[in-house]
Amino acid sequence: MGFLDDLFSLKGKVALVTGASSGIGRAMAMALARAGAAVVHVARGEAALKAAVAEVLAGGGQAAYAVGDLCRIESLPELAETSRTFFGPPDILVNAAGLNPRLSWPEVTPTIWHDTLMLNLGIPFFLAKRLIPDMQAKRFGRIINIASLQSVRAFPNGLPYGASKGGLMQLTRSMAEAWSAEQSGITCNAIAPGFFKTGLTAPLFKDQKVIDALARQTIIGRNGVPEDLDGLTVFLASSASGYITGQILFLDGGWSAK
């Protein structure tokens, strides 16, 4: 093993990625697999999960999938147990599953509010809670949450989503406080992506003028592409980030800096 392998290789590690059938979750799962991790993909759509796993296997990686509706919190015990059966207990958890209803405030119902906050804010904690004992036993764990530009500012038609992502920023800090102490080897951080073309942002990408305007909001001058997630994902999952915890890293081309 060379210097870079010691820092960044994920060989021998097991990752569980929610929302791994598409968008940001899928891109992060692919990056983890290419870095050597065995990746368990979780989402609702089995066909898309099969395609993602097939891509990893075709590239010589290790992958499996579990179909799960994360809006049903009662399904978490079975999901956590199933995730252990493929490659062993996960060392890395990526909470990428999300919901953004994009509704004006009169359209927001209690059910929509509950479902959005549960999936975006509640599940990252309760799923991690199920996996933490194994991470503590191994004295290694990496939790990566997916925050948002809306963690720090308001966007139109974003009340429940913005509330959930603002909460997730503080949840990330609180999870770090709870689990990173006493040299546990566990860290918890969040990535706050800028505008990437995903299932959640697809409505915006239908309007080229809107997309061009968003690109101009960045310093770099373009919106994100899946490959932009690779480096930060592997870094936060690897030994290289062992002294970083409770942080929210904005992967947005400088959007939040302007």
Short mmCIF file of C-alpha atoms in Angstrom, two decimals:
data_model
loop_
_atom_site.label_atom_id
_atom_site.label_comp_id
_atom_site.label_asym_id
_atom_site.label_seq_id
_atom_site.Cartn_x
_atom_site.Cartn_y
_atom_site.Cartn_z
CA MET A 1 0.00 0.00 0.00
CA GLY A 2 1.38 3.40 -0.96
CA PHE A 3 0.82 6.77 0.65
CA LEU A 4 -2.30 7.61 -1.39
CA ASP A 5 -3.77 4.15 -0.86
CA ASP A 6 -3.29 4.48 2.89
CA LEU A 7 -5.17 7.77 2.81
CA PHE A 8 -7.95 7.18 0.30
CA SER A 9 -8.41 3.50 -0.47
CA LEU A 10 -11.70 2.01 0.70
CA LYS A 11 -10.73 -1.59 0.12
CA GLY A 12 -12.20 -3.78 2.83
CA LYS A 13 -14.84 -1.18 3.71
CA VAL A 14 -18.59 -1.61 3.33
CA ALA A 15 -20.83 1.31 2.36
CA LEU A 16 -24.59 1.64 2.59
CA VAL A 17 -25.98 4.37 0.31
CA THR A 18 -29.63 5.41 0.38
CA GLY A 19 -31.15 6.99 -2.68
CA ALA A 20 -28.54 5.06 -4.65
CA SER A 21 -30.68 4.34 -7.71
CA SER A 22 -30.31 7.81 -9.24
CA GLY A 23 -28.87 11.30 -8.98
CA ILE A 24 -26.45 12.24 -6.24
CA GLY A 25 -26.84 8.96 -4.34
CA ARG A 26 -26.03 6.89 -7.41
CA ALA A 27 -23.00 9.03 -8.26
CA MET A 28 -21.66 8.74 -4.72
CA ALA A 29 -22.23 4.99 -4.64
CA MET A 30 -20.26 4.62 -7.88
CA ALA A 31 -17.39 6.70 -6.49
CA LEU A 32 -17.22 4.59 -3.32
CA ALA A 33 -17.20 1.39 -5.36
CA ARG A 34 -14.40 2.64 -7.62
CA ALA A 35 -12.38 3.45 -4.50
CA GLY A 36 -12.69 -0.17 -3.41
CA ALA A 37 -15.71 -0.27 -1.08
CA ALA A 38 -18.36 -2.95 -1.29
CA VAL A 39 -21.54 -0.92 -1.74
CA VAL A 40 -25.10 -1.75 -0.73
CA HIS A 41 -27.50 0.35 -2.80
CA VAL A 42 -30.86 1.21 -1.23
CA ALA A 43 -33.88 2.81 -2.90
CA ARG A 44 -37.48 2.05 -3.84
CA GLY A 45 -37.08 1.26 -7.54
CA GLU A 46 -35.73 -2.24 -8.09
CA ALA A 47 -35.08 -1.86 -11.82
CA ALA A 48 -32.88 1.22 -11.30
CA LEU A 49 -31.09 -0.49 -8.41
CA LYS A 50 -30.32 -3.52 -10.56
CA ALA A 51 -28.89 -1.26 -13.26
CA ALA A 52 -26.67 0.58 -10.77
CA VAL A 53 -25.37 -2.64 -9.25
CA ALA A 54 -24.75 -4.12 -12.70
CA GLU A 55 -22.61 -1.12 -13.59
CA VAL A 56 -20.47 -1.59 -10.49
CA LEU A 57 -20.07 -5.31 -11.12
CA ALA A 58 -19.17 -4.71 -14.76
CA GLY A 59 -16.36 -2.45 -13.58
CA GLY A 60 -14.99 -5.14 -11.29
CA GLY A 61 -16.43 -3.74 -8.06
CA GLN A 62 -18.55 -5.27 -5.33
CA ALA A 63 -22.19 -4.27 -4.99
CA ALA A 64 -25.60 -5.45 -3.89
CA TYR A 65 -28.98 -3.82 -3.44
CA ALA A 66 -31.90 -3.77 -1.04
CA VAL A 67 -35.31 -2.42 -1.99
CA GLY A 68 -36.69 -0.23 0.77
CA ASP A 69 -39.22 2.55 1.26
CA LEU A 70 -37.43 4.84 3.67
CA CYS A 71 -40.58 6.88 4.24
CA ARG A 72 -41.70 3.90 6.36
CA ILE A 73 -39.60 4.23 9.49
CA GLU A 74 -40.86 0.88 10.71
CA SER A 75 -38.89 -0.75 7.88
CA LEU A 76 -35.50 0.42 9.21
CA PRO A 77 -34.73 -2.55 11.50
CA GLU A 78 -35.19 -5.02 8.64
CA LEU A 79 -33.25 -2.79 6.23
CA ALA A 80 -30.33 -2.42 8.64
CA GLU A 81 -30.23 -6.16 9.20
CA THR A 82 -30.44 -6.92 5.50
CA SER A 83 -27.57 -4.55 4.77
CA ARG A 84 -25.30 -6.65 6.99
CA THR A 85 -26.00 -9.88 5.13
CA PHE A 86 -24.18 -8.95 1.91
CA PHE A 87 -20.67 -7.92 2.98
CA GLY A 88 -20.89 -7.47 6.74
CA PRO A 89 -21.79 -4.44 8.85
CA PRO A 90 -21.47 -1.10 6.99
CA ASP A 91 -18.49 1.10 7.81
CA ILE A 92 -19.84 4.00 5.72
CA LEU A 93 -23.37 5.40 5.57
CA VAL A 94 -24.43 7.90 2.93
CA ASN A 95 -27.86 9.42 3.56
CA ALA A 96 -28.72 10.57 0.05
CA ALA A 97 -32.42 9.66 -0.19
CA GLY A 98 -34.50 12.83 -0.29
CA LEU A 99 -37.82 14.42 -1.10
CA ASN A 100 -38.47 17.92 -2.42
CA PRO A 101 -42.18 18.47 -3.16
CA ARG A 102 -41.65 22.02 -4.58
CA LEU A 103 -45.05 23.33 -3.52
CA SER A 104 -46.26 26.81 -2.68
CA TRP A 105 -47.11 27.28 0.97
CA PRO A 106 -50.92 26.92 0.54
CA GLU A 107 -50.34 23.51 -1.07
CA VAL A 108 -48.29 22.08 1.81
CA THR A 109 -50.36 19.57 3.78
CA PRO A 110 -49.47 17.94 7.12
CA THR A 111 -48.79 14.67 5.27
CA ILE A 112 -46.37 16.31 2.84
CA TRP A 113 -44.67 18.14 5.70
CA HIS A 114 -44.32 14.95 7.73
CA ASP A 115 -43.05 12.82 4.83
CA THR A 116 -40.47 15.42 3.75
CA LEU A 117 -39.05 15.98 7.22
CA MET A 118 -39.07 12.27 8.03
CA LEU A 119 -37.18 11.23 4.90
CA ASN A 120 -34.77 14.18 4.78
CA LEU A 121 -34.18 14.68 8.49
CA GLY A 122 -35.53 11.78 10.54
CA ILE A 123 -34.27 8.79 8.57
CA PRO A 124 -30.60 9.93 8.50
CA PHE A 125 -30.59 9.82 12.30
CA PHE A 126 -32.63 6.68 12.87
CA LEU A 127 -30.77 4.66 10.22
CA ALA A 128 -27.40 5.79 11.57
CA LYS A 129 -28.57 4.89 15.06
CA ARG A 130 -29.05 1.30 13.86
CA LEU A 131 -25.55 1.11 12.37
CA ILE A 132 -23.51 2.99 14.98
CA PRO A 133 -22.97 0.05 17.41
CA ASP A 134 -21.11 -1.91 14.73
CA MET A 135 -19.04 1.15 13.83
CA GLN A 136 -18.19 1.64 17.49
CA ALA A 137 -17.12 -1.98 17.78
CA LYS A 138 -14.78 -1.58 14.78
CA ARG A 139 -13.65 1.91 15.88
CA PHE A 140 -14.25 3.19 12.38
CA GLY A 141 -17.28 4.83 10.84
CA ARG A 142 -18.11 7.48 8.29
CA ILE A 143 -21.54 9.10 8.04
CA ILE A 144 -22.13 11.45 5.13
CA ASN A 145 -25.39 13.41 5.03
CA ILE A 146 -26.62 15.39 2.06
CA ALA A 147 -27.40 18.98 2.97
CA SER A 148 -28.35 21.70 0.47
CA LEU A 149 -27.98 25.33 -0.48
CA GLN A 150 -31.36 25.55 1.21
CA SER A 151 -29.68 24.62 4.49
CA VAL A 152 -28.57 28.26 4.67
CA ARG A 153 -30.95 30.27 2.48
CA ALA A 154 -34.54 30.25 1.27
CA PHE A 155 -35.68 29.26 -2.20
CA PRO A 156 -39.19 29.63 -3.68
CA ASN A 157 -41.61 26.78 -3.01
CA GLY A 158 -39.23 25.20 -0.55
CA LEU A 159 -40.81 25.40 2.89
CA PRO A 160 -40.72 21.73 4.01
CA TYR A 161 -37.54 20.97 2.07
CA GLY A 162 -35.73 24.04 3.40
CA ALA A 163 -36.83 23.26 6.95
CA SER A 164 -35.56 19.69 6.63
CA LYS A 165 -32.20 20.68 5.16
CA GLY A 166 -31.67 23.45 7.69
CA GLY A 167 -32.34 20.88 10.38
CA LEU A 168 -29.97 18.41 8.74
CA MET A 169 -27.11 20.88 9.08
CA GLN A 170 -27.59 20.97 12.84
CA LEU A 171 -28.30 17.24 12.99
CA THR A 172 -24.91 16.60 11.37
CA ARG A 173 -23.21 18.59 14.11
CA SER A 174 -25.22 16.83 16.82
CA MET A 175 -24.48 13.38 15.39
CA ALA A 176 -20.78 14.26 15.40
CA GLU A 177 -21.01 15.42 19.00
CA ALA A 178 -22.74 12.20 19.99
CA TRP A 179 -20.53 9.72 18.15
CA SER A 180 -17.11 11.21 17.37
CA ALA A 181 -15.88 11.59 20.95
CA GLU A 182 -13.25 9.55 22.79
CA GLN A 183 -11.32 8.58 19.67
CA SER A 184 -14.19 6.44 18.44
CA GLY A 185 -12.96 6.58 14.84
CA ILE A 186 -16.42 7.75 13.74
CA THR A 187 -17.00 11.00 11.89
CA CYS A 188 -20.17 12.64 10.62
CA ASN A 189 -20.13 15.34 7.96
CA ALA A 190 -22.43 16.66 5.25
CA ILE A 191 -22.04 17.62 1.62
CA ALA A 192 -24.16 20.57 0.47
CA PRO A 193 -24.33 20.27 -3.32
CA GLY A 194 -25.06 23.14 -5.64
CA PHE A 195 -27.24 22.59 -8.68
CA PHE A 196 -26.77 19.13 -10.15
CA LYS A 197 -29.18 17.53 -12.59
CA THR A 198 -31.04 14.92 -10.53
CA GLY A 199 -34.56 13.66 -10.13
CA LEU A 200 -35.21 16.36 -7.54
CA THR A 201 -33.95 19.19 -9.75
CA ALA A 202 -35.25 17.88 -13.08
CA PRO A 203 -38.10 20.46 -13.24
CA LEU A 204 -35.55 23.30 -13.13
CA PHE A 205 -33.44 21.80 -15.90
CA LYS A 206 -36.38 21.98 -18.30
CA ASP A 207 -35.84 25.73 -18.56
CA GLN A 208 -32.46 26.56 -20.10
CA LYS A 209 -32.71 30.21 -19.07
CA VAL A 210 -33.09 29.17 -15.45
CA ILE A 211 -30.15 26.76 -15.69
CA ASP A 212 -27.95 29.38 -17.32
CA ALA A 213 -28.87 31.87 -14.61
CA LEU A 214 -27.98 29.35 -11.90
CA ALA A 215 -24.63 28.68 -13.56
CA ARG A 216 -23.90 32.41 -13.49
CA GLN A 217 -24.50 32.38 -9.74
CA THR A 218 -21.44 30.19 -9.27
CA ILE A 219 -17.88 31.45 -9.28
CA ILE A 220 -16.68 28.67 -11.57
CA GLY A 221 -19.41 29.43 -14.11
CA ARG A 222 -21.21 26.11 -14.50
CA ASN A 223 -23.58 23.78 -12.71
CA GLY A 224 -22.44 20.52 -11.18
CA VAL A 225 -21.96 17.20 -12.96
CA PRO A 226 -21.91 13.78 -11.24
CA GLU A 227 -18.12 13.47 -11.45
CA ASP A 228 -17.76 16.54 -9.25
CA LEU A 229 -18.96 14.40 -6.33
CA ASP A 230 -16.23 11.79 -6.63
CA GLY A 231 -13.34 13.42 -4.80
CA LEU A 232 -15.23 14.76 -1.81
CA THR A 233 -17.21 11.55 -1.40
CA VAL A 234 -14.10 9.38 -1.28
CA PHE A 235 -12.29 11.87 0.96
CA LEU A 236 -15.07 11.98 3.57
CA ALA A 237 -15.41 8.18 3.51
CA SER A 238 -11.69 7.49 3.85
CA SER A 239 -9.03 7.64 6.53
CA ALA A 240 -7.91 10.98 5.07
CA SER A 241 -10.82 12.78 6.77
CA GLY A 242 -10.32 11.28 10.21
CA TYR A 243 -9.91 14.65 11.95
CA ILE A 244 -12.91 16.30 10.26
CA THR A 245 -16.32 15.93 11.86
CA GLY A 246 -19.48 17.98 12.30
CA GLN A 247 -18.76 19.96 9.15
CA ILE A 248 -20.90 20.95 6.17
CA LEU A 249 -18.87 21.20 2.97
CA PHE A 250 -20.44 23.14 0.10
CA LEU A 251 -19.81 21.50 -3.26
CA ASP A 252 -21.32 24.24 -5.36
CA GLY A 253 -18.72 25.86 -7.60
CA GLY A 254 -18.60 28.84 -5.26
CA TRP A 255 -22.37 29.51 -5.41
CA SER A 256 -22.61 30.01 -1.63
CA ALA A 257 -19.50 32.21 -1.57
CA LYS A 258 -21.04 34.99 -3.68
#
